[in-house]
């Protein structure tokens, strides 16, 4: 027989027990006399009252409230603990709700930053993990995460980024194109580089899905991005990794420079392609890596020889459209020479193409020739501060390193000479380019020492004065205030890339009095030129903020504009890896809205 806990539920003021028989209980509604079965819980009884007798419930609640007020007036001292406990309950629920929202926002942040599929959040392991941290927190549904919390967080970040962009005076855009080959969709990545309050920033503005990969579409999309973020009037430079001219001088005053990384890539790939012996050897190394990575018979042979097969299976598999991977491929092959030689002896040449002594020598020399270019690319990609001013000294450093290589074989010498010829054609007038020249001269690490032509130094100074006169009315007054300019110690650490520059620093560097008087623009420029250069490891932006801004106020305005220009259109390593996850992750196919939200968080 069912046990009815009449006194423990308020429902029994509306129902009474009619009869009980063989474990079944029938109750009668006191309002309408309807017979209702009782099934050990009161759910169906409450449903009947709420649907049929809603007014009765409201009247009873009002009556109870009135009685509680009367009771409070007569016995206030007894009622106080109940009030405080109720306030505690309300505040506890409020803070629990607030804490749950904070947890959910943090969860969205984790999903977006690490590009985790939403389905993984509702997996059993993750649920158990969340329950262990906070057993009161309930994971929202995927639909709520996507429709509510993700847009909220994106909007917050968008407003935050808009505020930072509004503080910038000059903004430079890096535009990079890539294709999702799985979906055959071209994407355009736009990143903003700028200084705000003396701090350098780079922010991903948008990843756009392009209908067509042509000059007009790219230009229209770029203008749309600038208008969306309200920065069109602040944009000064566009760095682009394509061939076409996407900046229309008739529509905007933006200047365009080409991605230095893409230029290096094209030159090196062309040099390899034009050298028949080198090209055949690189393809042969690719085939060797392919066999050693995926052939089970080779793995068995390595185990018999007592060698670690993981070293071979981890040989670098290069990407044909990126020359830097060729360097890594050849370097891995060369480092694994002892293991590969043992395998070549045991297997047939039909199964695995072996390398001759001459080919091993060519590989070793190719690594030596490609190393300066690899160092240049790595330095520009790893550097999270200023890179545009490094282009001139790096170009001269690479050329000098290549010219100083002796005792190369005939084939590698042909490749090196071909590379130098391409370098000369592409960078012949690099010192006359206004962007590179001004940026290099305004970098206190290089200044005029990075130039090989004295005429180009004069041209850079002339361009500087011309630029400054656009927004500064020269005043021929002299202040008596004198500052001391701190001198950093010389560059002691050097490598193959910077050997020539560091030698010029030692030869040409002159001591100065380090006292700078605020004076006319021309005098300010000459005083800056005579100040001793700072260490190559120093951040030039921080130097201009801490010392240069007060000592050379006119030059500092232009320095903070030019030194923020990127040399690569591709994003930095961390941002690039995240973008690749978003666009090419097989587990996630995101809409355009979700792509924008993920990339901004």
Coordinates of C-alpha atoms in Angstrom, one line a residue:
X1 CA 0.0 0.0 0.0
X2 CA 1.4 3.4 -0.9
X3 CA 2.4 5.7 1.9
X4 CA 1.1 9.2 1.3
X5 CA 3.1 11.9 3.0
X6 CA 0.2 14.3 3.3
X7 CA 1.8 16.7 5.7
X8 CA 5.0 17.1 3.7
X9 CA 3.4 18.5 0.5
X10 CA 1.2 21.6 0.0
X11 CA -0.7 19.7 -2.7
X12 CA -2.8 17.9 -0.1
X13 CA -4.7 21.1 0.7
X14 CA -6.3 20.7 -2.7
X15 CA -6.8 16.9 -2.7
X16 CA -8.2 14.2 -0.3
X17 CA -7.7 10.5 -0.3
X18 CA -10.8 8.7 -1.7
X19 CA -9.8 5.1 -1.3
X20 CA -6.8 2.7 -1.4
X21 CA -6.9 -0.8 -2.7
X22 CA -4.2 -3.4 -3.9
X23 CA -1.5 -0.8 -3.8
X24 CA -3.5 1.7 -5.9
X25 CA -4.6 5.1 -4.5
X26 CA -7.3 7.3 -5.8
X27 CA -7.6 10.9 -4.7
X28 CA -10.3 13.5 -5.2
X29 CA -9.9 17.1 -6.1
X30 CA -11.5 19.3 -3.5
X31 CA -12.4 22.0 -6.1
X32 CA -14.0 19.9 -8.8
X33 CA -14.5 16.5 -7.3
X34 CA -12.5 14.8 -10.1
X35 CA -11.0 11.4 -9.2
X36 CA -7.3 11.3 -10.0
X37 CA -4.9 8.3 -9.6
X38 CA -2.0 8.8 -7.2
X39 CA 1.3 7.2 -8.4
X40 CA 3.7 7.7 -5.5
X41 CA 4.5 11.3 -6.6
X42 CA 2.6 14.5 -6.9
X43 CA 3.5 15.6 -10.4
X44 CA 0.2 14.8 -12.0
X45 CA -1.7 16.4 -9.0
X46 CA 0.2 19.7 -9.4
X47 CA -0.4 19.6 -13.2
X48 CA -4.1 19.3 -12.6
X49 CA -4.2 22.3 -10.1
X50 CA -2.1 24.5 -12.4
X51 CA -4.2 23.8 -15.4
X52 CA -7.7 23.6 -14.0
X53 CA -7.5 25.8 -10.8
X54 CA -4.8 28.4 -11.4
X55 CA -6.9 31.2 -9.7
X56 CA -7.3 29.1 -6.5
X57 CA -3.5 28.7 -6.3
X58 CA -2.9 32.5 -6.7
X59 CA -5.6 33.3 -4.0
X60 CA -3.9 30.9 -1.6
X61 CA -0.5 32.4 -2.2
X62 CA -1.8 36.0 -1.6
X63 CA -3.5 34.8 1.6
X64 CA -0.3 33.2 2.8
X65 CA 1.7 36.3 2.1
X66 CA -0.9 38.4 4.1
X67 CA -0.7 35.9 7.0
X68 CA 3.1 36.1 6.9
X69 CA 3.0 39.9 7.1
X70 CA 0.7 39.8 10.1
X71 CA 2.9 37.2 11.7
X72 CA 5.9 39.4 11.1
X73 CA 4.3 42.4 12.8
X74 CA 3.4 40.4 15.9
X75 CA 6.5 38.3 16.2
X76 CA 9.2 40.4 14.5
X77 CA 12.0 39.1 16.7
X78 CA 11.3 35.5 15.8
X79 CA 11.0 36.3 12.2
X80 CA 14.4 38.0 11.7
X81 CA 16.4 34.8 11.3
X82 CA 14.1 33.6 8.6
X83 CA 14.5 36.9 6.7
X84 CA 18.3 36.8 6.9
X85 CA 18.3 33.2 5.8
X86 CA 16.1 34.1 2.8
X87 CA 18.5 37.0 1.9
X88 CA 21.3 34.6 2.1
X89 CA 19.5 32.1 -0.2
X90 CA 18.8 34.9 -2.7
X91 CA 22.4 36.2 -2.6
X92 CA 23.7 32.6 -2.9
X93 CA 21.6 31.9 -5.9
X94 CA 22.7 35.3 -7.5
X95 CA 26.4 34.5 -7.0
X96 CA 26.0 31.0 -8.1
X97 CA 24.4 32.2 -11.3
X98 CA 27.1 34.8 -11.8
X99 CA 29.8 32.3 -11.2
X100 CA 28.2 29.9 -13.7
X101 CA 28.3 32.6 -16.4
X102 CA 32.0 33.3 -15.6
X103 CA 32.8 29.6 -16.0
X104 CA 30.9 29.4 -19.3
X105 CA 32.7 32.5 -20.6
X106 CA 36.0 30.9 -19.6
X107 CA 35.0 27.7 -21.3
X108 CA 34.2 29.6 -24.6
X109 CA 37.6 31.2 -24.3
X110 CA 39.3 27.8 -24.0
X111 CA 37.4 26.5 -27.0
X112 CA 38.2 29.5 -29.1
X113 CA 41.9 29.9 -28.2
X114 CA 42.7 26.2 -28.7
X115 CA 40.2 25.5 -31.5
X116 CA 38.5 22.6 -29.7
X117 CA 35.3 21.1 -31.3
X118 CA 32.2 21.9 -29.4
X119 CA 31.3 18.2 -29.3
X120 CA 34.4 17.5 -27.1
X121 CA 33.0 19.7 -24.4
X122 CA 30.0 17.3 -23.9
X123 CA 32.2 14.2 -23.8
X124 CA 32.0 12.0 -20.7
X125 CA 35.6 12.7 -19.7
X126 CA 35.2 16.5 -19.9
X127 CA 31.9 16.3 -18.0
X128 CA 33.5 14.4 -15.2
X129 CA 36.4 16.9 -15.1
X130 CA 33.9 19.8 -14.8
X131 CA 31.9 17.9 -12.1
X132 CA 35.1 17.4 -10.1
X133 CA 35.8 21.1 -10.2
X134 CA 32.3 22.3 -9.5
X135 CA 29.5 19.8 -9.0
X136 CA 26.9 22.6 -9.1
X137 CA 27.9 23.8 -12.5
X138 CA 25.8 22.5 -15.4
X139 CA 27.3 22.6 -18.9
X140 CA 25.1 24.5 -21.4
X141 CA 24.0 22.9 -24.6
X142 CA 26.1 23.3 -27.7
X143 CA 23.4 25.4 -29.3
X144 CA 23.4 27.9 -26.4
X145 CA 27.2 28.1 -26.4
X146 CA 27.2 29.0 -30.1
X147 CA 24.1 31.2 -30.3
X148 CA 24.5 33.1 -27.0
X149 CA 27.8 33.0 -25.2
X150 CA 30.2 33.0 -28.2
X151 CA 28.6 36.1 -29.8
X152 CA 28.6 37.8 -26.4
X153 CA 32.3 37.2 -25.9
X154 CA 33.1 38.1 -29.6
X155 CA 31.2 41.4 -29.2
X156 CA 33.2 42.2 -26.0
X157 CA 36.5 41.5 -27.8
X158 CA 35.4 43.5 -30.8
X159 CA 34.6 46.6 -28.7
X160 CA 37.9 46.1 -26.9
X161 CA 39.8 46.0 -30.2
X162 CA 37.9 49.0 -31.6
X163 CA 39.0 51.0 -28.6
X164 CA 42.7 50.1 -29.1
X165 CA 42.5 50.8 -32.8
X166 CA 40.9 54.2 -32.1
X167 CA 44.1 55.2 -30.1
X168 CA 46.4 54.4 -33.0
X169 CA 47.5 57.2 -35.3
X170 CA 48.9 55.1 -38.1
X171 CA 48.0 51.5 -39.0
X172 CA 49.6 49.1 -41.4
X173 CA 47.8 46.0 -42.8
X174 CA 49.3 42.7 -43.7
X175 CA 47.2 40.7 -46.2
X176 CA 47.8 37.0 -46.7
X177 CA 45.9 34.7 -49.1
X178 CA 45.5 30.9 -48.5
X179 CA 43.2 28.2 -49.8
X180 CA 41.2 25.5 -48.0
X181 CA 41.9 22.7 -50.5
X182 CA 39.4 20.4 -48.8
X183 CA 36.5 22.8 -49.5
X184 CA 38.3 24.6 -52.3
X185 CA 37.6 28.0 -50.7
X186 CA 40.1 30.9 -50.9
X187 CA 40.5 32.9 -47.7
X188 CA 42.0 36.3 -47.1
X189 CA 43.6 37.1 -43.7
X190 CA 43.9 40.7 -42.7
X191 CA 46.1 41.7 -39.7
X192 CA 46.7 45.2 -38.3
X193 CA 50.1 46.4 -37.0
X194 CA 50.3 49.7 -35.1
X195 CA 51.5 51.5 -32.0
X196 CA 49.2 52.8 -29.3
X197 CA 50.5 54.7 -26.3
X198 CA 54.0 53.6 -27.1
X199 CA 53.1 49.9 -27.2
X200 CA 53.3 47.8 -30.4
X201 CA 50.3 45.7 -31.3
X202 CA 49.3 43.3 -34.0
X203 CA 45.6 42.3 -34.2
X204 CA 43.8 39.9 -36.5
X205 CA 41.0 41.9 -38.0
X206 CA 39.2 39.4 -40.2
X207 CA 39.4 36.1 -42.1
X208 CA 37.3 36.6 -45.2
X209 CA 35.9 34.0 -47.5
X210 CA 36.5 35.1 -51.1
X211 CA 34.2 34.3 -54.0
X212 CA 37.0 34.8 -56.5
X213 CA 40.8 35.1 -56.2
X214 CA 41.3 38.2 -58.3
X215 CA 42.7 41.7 -57.8
X216 CA 39.3 43.4 -57.7
X217 CA 37.8 41.1 -55.2
X218 CA 40.8 41.3 -52.9
X219 CA 40.8 45.1 -53.1
X220 CA 37.1 45.4 -52.4
X221 CA 37.4 43.1 -49.4
X222 CA 40.4 45.0 -48.1
X223 CA 38.4 48.3 -48.3
X224 CA 35.5 46.6 -46.6
X225 CA 37.6 45.5 -43.7
X226 CA 39.0 49.0 -43.2
X227 CA 35.5 50.5 -43.3
X228 CA 34.2 47.9 -40.9
X229 CA 36.8 48.8 -38.3
X230 CA 36.7 52.5 -39.2
X231 CA 40.4 52.7 -39.9
X232 CA 40.5 53.6 -43.6
X233 CA 41.9 57.1 -42.9
X234 CA 44.6 55.7 -40.6
X235 CA 46.0 53.0 -42.9
X236 CA 49.4 53.9 -44.3
X237 CA 50.9 50.6 -45.7
X238 CA 49.6 47.3 -47.0
X239 CA 52.0 44.3 -47.1
X240 CA 50.8 41.7 -49.5
X241 CA 52.0 38.2 -50.5
X242 CA 50.5 38.2 -54.0
X243 CA 51.6 39.5 -57.4
X244 CA 48.9 42.0 -58.2
X245 CA 48.5 45.6 -57.1
X246 CA 45.7 45.6 -54.6
X247 CA 46.1 49.2 -53.5
X248 CA 44.6 51.6 -56.0
X249 CA 46.4 54.9 -55.7
X250 CA 43.4 56.7 -57.3
X251 CA 41.1 55.6 -54.5
X252 CA 43.4 55.6 -51.4
X253 CA 46.7 57.1 -50.4
X254 CA 47.9 53.7 -49.1
X255 CA 51.3 52.4 -50.2
X256 CA 52.0 48.8 -50.9
X257 CA 55.1 46.7 -50.3
X258 CA 55.5 43.0 -51.1
X259 CA 56.0 40.3 -48.5
X260 CA 59.8 39.7 -48.0
X261 CA 59.2 36.1 -47.1
X262 CA 57.4 35.4 -50.4
X263 CA 60.2 37.1 -52.3
X264 CA 62.8 34.9 -50.7
X265 CA 60.6 31.9 -51.3
X266 CA 60.2 32.6 -55.1
X267 CA 63.9 33.3 -55.6
X268 CA 65.1 30.2 -53.9
X269 CA 62.6 27.9 -55.6
X270 CA 63.5 29.4 -59.0
X271 CA 67.2 28.9 -58.3
X272 CA 66.6 25.2 -57.3
X273 CA 64.4 24.6 -60.4
X274 CA 66.9 26.2 -62.8
X275 CA 69.8 24.0 -61.4
X276 CA 69.0 20.6 -63.0
X277 CA 71.4 18.5 -60.8
X278 CA 70.2 20.2 -57.6
X279 CA 66.6 19.8 -58.5
X280 CA 67.0 16.1 -59.3
X281 CA 68.8 15.6 -56.0
X282 CA 66.1 17.3 -54.0
X283 CA 63.4 15.2 -55.6
X284 CA 65.5 12.1 -54.9
X285 CA 65.7 13.1 -51.2
X286 CA 61.9 13.5 -51.2
X287 CA 61.4 10.0 -52.5
X288 CA 63.8 8.6 -49.8
X289 CA 61.9 10.3 -47.0
X290 CA 58.6 9.0 -48.4
X291 CA 59.9 5.4 -48.5
X292 CA 61.5 5.6 -45.0
X293 CA 58.4 7.1 -43.4
X294 CA 55.8 4.7 -44.8
X295 CA 57.6 1.5 -45.8
X296 CA 57.2 -1.2 -43.2
X297 CA 60.0 -3.3 -44.6
X298 CA 62.5 -0.5 -44.0
X299 CA 61.3 -0.3 -40.4
X300 CA 61.9 -4.0 -39.9
X301 CA 65.4 -3.7 -41.4
X302 CA 66.2 -0.9 -39.0
X303 CA 65.1 -3.0 -36.0
X304 CA 67.4 -5.8 -37.3
X305 CA 70.3 -3.4 -37.5
X306 CA 69.6 -2.2 -34.0
X307 CA 68.8 1.3 -35.1
X308 CA 66.0 3.6 -33.8
X309 CA 63.3 3.7 -36.5
X310 CA 61.7 6.8 -34.9
X311 CA 64.6 8.9 -36.1
X312 CA 63.9 7.9 -39.7
X313 CA 60.1 8.0 -39.4
X314 CA 60.5 11.6 -38.2
X315 CA 62.5 12.8 -41.2
X316 CA 61.1 16.1 -42.4
X317 CA 58.6 15.9 -45.2
X318 CA 58.9 19.1 -47.1
X319 CA 56.3 21.2 -48.8
X320 CA 57.1 21.9 -52.5
X321 CA 55.8 25.5 -52.4
X322 CA 58.1 26.5 -49.5
X323 CA 61.8 26.6 -50.0
X324 CA 62.5 26.6 -46.2
X325 CA 61.3 23.1 -46.0
X326 CA 63.9 22.0 -48.5
X327 CA 66.6 23.2 -46.1
X328 CA 65.0 21.3 -43.3
X329 CA 64.7 18.2 -45.5
X330 CA 68.3 18.2 -46.6
X331 CA 69.5 18.9 -43.0
X332 CA 67.6 15.9 -41.6
X333 CA 68.9 13.7 -44.4
X334 CA 72.5 14.8 -43.7
X335 CA 72.1 14.2 -39.9
X336 CA 70.8 10.7 -40.5
X337 CA 73.6 9.8 -42.9
X338 CA 75.1 7.0 -40.8
X339 CA 71.7 5.2 -40.4
X340 CA 70.7 5.7 -44.1
X341 CA 74.1 4.4 -45.3
X342 CA 73.5 1.1 -43.5
X343 CA 70.1 0.7 -45.1
X344 CA 71.5 1.6 -48.5
X345 CA 74.0 -1.3 -48.3
X346 CA 71.3 -3.9 -47.3
X347 CA 68.5 -3.0 -49.7
X348 CA 68.3 -3.0 -53.5
X349 CA 68.6 0.3 -55.4
X350 CA 65.3 -0.5 -57.0
X351 CA 63.6 -0.5 -53.7
X352 CA 65.4 2.5 -52.1
X353 CA 67.3 5.0 -54.2
X354 CA 70.8 5.4 -52.6
X355 CA 73.0 8.4 -52.4
X356 CA 76.5 8.6 -53.8
X357 CA 79.5 10.2 -52.2
X358 CA 79.2 13.2 -54.6
X359 CA 75.5 13.6 -53.7
X360 CA 76.3 13.5 -50.0
X361 CA 78.8 16.3 -50.6
X362 CA 76.3 18.3 -52.6
X363 CA 73.7 18.0 -49.8
X364 CA 76.3 19.2 -47.3
X365 CA 77.2 22.2 -49.5
X366 CA 73.6 23.0 -50.2
X367 CA 72.9 23.2 -46.5
X368 CA 75.7 25.7 -46.1
X369 CA 74.4 27.8 -49.0
X370 CA 70.8 27.8 -47.8
X371 CA 71.6 28.4 -44.2
X372 CA 71.9 32.3 -44.5
X373 CA 68.5 32.4 -46.1
X374 CA 67.0 30.1 -43.5
X375 CA 68.5 32.3 -40.7
X376 CA 67.1 35.4 -42.3
X377 CA 63.6 33.9 -42.6
X378 CA 63.7 32.5 -39.0
X379 CA 64.9 35.9 -37.6
X380 CA 62.1 37.8 -39.2
X381 CA 59.4 35.3 -38.3
X382 CA 60.5 34.8 -34.7
X383 CA 61.0 38.5 -34.0
X384 CA 57.8 39.8 -32.3
X385 CA 58.9 43.4 -32.4
X386 CA 60.4 45.3 -35.4
X387 CA 61.3 43.6 -38.7
X388 CA 60.9 46.1 -41.5
X389 CA 64.1 47.9 -40.6
X390 CA 66.0 44.6 -40.7
X391 CA 65.5 44.0 -44.4
X392 CA 68.4 46.1 -45.7
X393 CA 71.0 44.8 -43.3
X394 CA 69.7 41.2 -43.8
X395 CA 69.8 41.5 -47.6
X396 CA 73.4 42.7 -47.5
X397 CA 74.3 40.0 -44.9
X398 CA 72.9 37.2 -47.0
X399 CA 74.7 38.5 -50.1
X400 CA 78.0 38.8 -48.3
X401 CA 77.7 35.3 -46.8
X402 CA 77.0 33.7 -50.2
X403 CA 79.9 35.6 -51.8
X404 CA 82.3 34.5 -49.1
X405 CA 81.7 30.7 -49.6
X406 CA 84.7 29.0 -51.2
X407 CA 85.6 25.5 -52.3
X408 CA 82.1 24.6 -53.5
X409 CA 81.5 21.9 -56.1
X410 CA 80.6 23.0 -59.6
X411 CA 76.9 22.2 -59.3
X412 CA 76.5 24.1 -56.0
X413 CA 78.6 27.0 -57.3
X414 CA 76.2 27.3 -60.2
X415 CA 73.2 27.3 -57.8
X416 CA 74.9 29.9 -55.5
X417 CA 75.7 32.2 -58.5
X418 CA 72.2 31.8 -59.8
X419 CA 70.8 32.7 -56.4
X420 CA 73.1 35.8 -56.2
X421 CA 71.9 36.9 -59.6
X422 CA 68.3 36.7 -58.6
X423 CA 69.2 38.6 -55.4
X424 CA 70.9 41.3 -57.3
X425 CA 67.9 41.8 -59.7
X426 CA 65.3 41.8 -56.9
X427 CA 67.1 43.9 -54.2
X428 CA 69.3 46.1 -56.4
X429 CA 67.5 49.3 -55.3
X430 CA 66.5 48.2 -51.8
X431 CA 68.3 51.2 -50.2
X432 CA 66.3 53.6 -52.4
X433 CA 62.9 52.2 -51.4
X434 CA 61.4 55.0 -49.2
X435 CA 59.8 52.6 -46.7
X436 CA 62.8 50.4 -46.1
X437 CA 65.3 53.4 -46.2
X438 CA 63.4 55.5 -43.6
X439 CA 62.6 52.5 -41.4
X440 CA 66.2 51.4 -41.3
X441 CA 67.6 54.9 -40.6
X442 CA 65.1 55.5 -37.8
X443 CA 66.0 52.2 -36.2
X444 CA 68.7 53.1 -33.5
X445 CA 70.2 49.6 -34.0
X446 CA 71.2 50.3 -37.6
X447 CA 70.8 53.9 -38.8
X448 CA 73.2 54.8 -41.6
X449 CA 75.7 52.0 -40.9
X450 CA 73.3 49.5 -42.5
X451 CA 73.6 51.3 -45.8
X452 CA 76.3 50.6 -48.4
X453 CA 75.7 53.7 -50.4
X454 CA 76.3 57.2 -49.0
X455 CA 74.0 58.7 -51.6
X456 CA 71.2 56.5 -50.3
X457 CA 71.9 57.8 -46.8
X458 CA 71.5 61.3 -48.0
X459 CA 68.3 60.3 -49.8
X460 CA 66.9 58.7 -46.7
X461 CA 67.5 62.0 -44.7
X462 CA 65.9 64.0 -47.5
X463 CA 62.9 61.7 -47.4
X464 CA 62.7 62.0 -43.6
X465 CA 62.7 65.8 -43.7
X466 CA 60.1 65.8 -46.5
X467 CA 57.8 63.5 -44.5
X468 CA 58.2 65.5 -41.3
X469 CA 57.4 68.8 -43.0
X470 CA 54.0 67.4 -43.9
X471 CA 52.8 67.5 -40.3
X472 CA 55.3 69.6 -38.5
X473 CA 56.0 73.3 -39.0
X474 CA 59.7 73.7 -38.3
X475 CA 60.5 76.0 -35.4
X476 CA 63.9 77.6 -35.4
X477 CA 64.0 78.1 -31.6
X478 CA 66.6 76.4 -29.4
X479 CA 65.7 75.2 -25.9
X480 CA 68.3 75.1 -23.2
X481 CA 67.2 71.8 -21.9
X482 CA 69.8 69.1 -22.3
X483 CA 69.3 65.3 -22.0
X484 CA 71.8 62.5 -21.7
X485 CA 71.3 59.7 -24.2
X486 CA 72.1 56.3 -22.7
X487 CA 74.6 54.3 -24.8
X488 CA 74.2 50.6 -24.9
X489 CA 77.2 48.3 -25.2
X490 CA 78.2 47.2 -28.7
X491 CA 77.0 44.0 -30.3
X492 CA 79.2 41.2 -29.0
X493 CA 77.2 38.2 -30.3
X494 CA 77.2 37.7 -34.0
X495 CA 76.5 35.0 -36.6
X496 CA 76.9 34.4 -40.3
X497 CA 73.9 36.7 -41.1
X498 CA 75.2 39.7 -39.1
X499 CA 79.0 39.3 -39.5
X500 CA 79.3 42.1 -42.1
X501 CA 77.1 44.5 -40.3
X502 CA 78.9 44.0 -36.9
X503 CA 82.2 44.5 -38.6
X504 CA 81.0 47.8 -40.1
X505 CA 79.8 48.9 -36.7
X506 CA 83.3 48.5 -35.2
X507 CA 84.9 50.3 -38.1
X508 CA 82.5 53.2 -38.6
X509 CA 81.0 53.8 -35.1
X510 CA 82.2 57.1 -33.7
X511 CA 81.9 58.4 -30.2
X512 CA 79.5 61.3 -29.6
X513 CA 79.0 63.7 -26.7
X514 CA 75.6 62.1 -26.1
X515 CA 74.1 65.5 -25.2
X516 CA 71.1 66.3 -27.3
X517 CA 69.7 69.9 -27.4
X518 CA 66.1 70.4 -28.7
X519 CA 66.6 72.4 -31.8
X520 CA 65.4 72.6 -35.5
X521 CA 64.4 69.6 -37.5
X522 CA 67.7 69.5 -39.5
X523 CA 69.8 69.7 -36.4
X524 CA 67.6 67.1 -34.6
X525 CA 68.2 64.7 -37.5
X526 CA 72.0 65.2 -37.4
X527 CA 72.1 64.8 -33.7
X528 CA 70.2 61.6 -33.9
X529 CA 72.6 60.3 -36.7
X530 CA 75.6 61.0 -34.4
X531 CA 74.2 59.2 -31.4
X532 CA 75.9 55.8 -30.9
X533 CA 73.8 52.8 -32.1
X534 CA 72.2 50.5 -29.5
X535 CA 72.6 46.8 -29.1
X536 CA 70.9 44.7 -31.8
X537 CA 68.9 42.8 -29.1
X538 CA 67.2 46.0 -27.8
X539 CA 63.6 46.8 -28.7
X540 CA 63.7 50.0 -30.8
X541 CA 60.1 50.8 -30.0
X542 CA 60.9 50.9 -26.3
X543 CA 64.0 53.0 -27.0
X544 CA 62.0 55.6 -28.8
X545 CA 59.3 55.5 -26.1
X546 CA 61.8 55.8 -23.1
X547 CA 64.5 58.0 -24.5
X548 CA 64.0 59.0 -28.1
X549 CA 60.6 60.6 -27.6
X550 CA 61.8 63.2 -25.2
X551 CA 65.2 63.7 -27.0
X552 CA 64.1 63.7 -30.6
X553 CA 60.3 64.6 -30.4
X554 CA 59.8 65.2 -34.1
X555 CA 61.6 62.1 -35.3
X556 CA 59.9 59.9 -32.7
X557 CA 56.5 60.5 -34.4
X558 CA 57.8 59.1 -37.7
X559 CA 59.8 56.4 -36.1
X560 CA 56.7 54.9 -34.3
X561 CA 54.9 54.9 -37.6
X562 CA 57.5 53.3 -39.8
X563 CA 58.9 50.7 -37.3
X564 CA 55.5 49.1 -36.9
X565 CA 55.4 48.1 -40.6
X566 CA 55.6 44.3 -40.9
X567 CA 58.0 42.7 -43.4
X568 CA 55.9 39.5 -43.7
X569 CA 52.3 39.3 -44.7
X570 CA 51.9 35.9 -42.9
X571 CA 51.0 36.1 -39.3
X572 CA 53.4 35.3 -36.4
X573 CA 53.9 31.6 -35.6
X574 CA 51.4 31.3 -32.8
X575 CA 48.6 33.1 -34.6
X576 CA 49.5 31.3 -37.9
X577 CA 49.1 27.9 -36.2
X578 CA 45.7 28.9 -34.8
X579 CA 44.5 30.1 -38.1
X580 CA 45.5 26.8 -39.8
X581 CA 43.6 24.9 -37.1
X582 CA 40.5 27.0 -37.8
X583 CA 40.6 26.8 -41.6
X584 CA 41.9 23.3 -42.1
X585 CA 40.7 21.3 -39.0
X586 CA 38.9 18.3 -40.4
X587 CA 36.8 17.9 -37.3
X588 CA 35.4 21.4 -37.6
X589 CA 33.7 23.2 -40.5
X590 CA 32.9 26.6 -39.2
X591 CA 30.7 29.3 -40.6
X592 CA 32.1 32.7 -41.5
X593 CA 30.6 34.1 -38.3
X594 CA 32.2 31.4 -36.1
X595 CA 35.6 31.9 -37.9
X596 CA 35.6 35.6 -37.1
X597 CA 34.6 34.9 -33.5
X598 CA 37.3 32.2 -33.0
X599 CA 40.1 34.2 -34.5
X600 CA 39.3 37.3 -32.4
X601 CA 39.4 35.4 -29.1

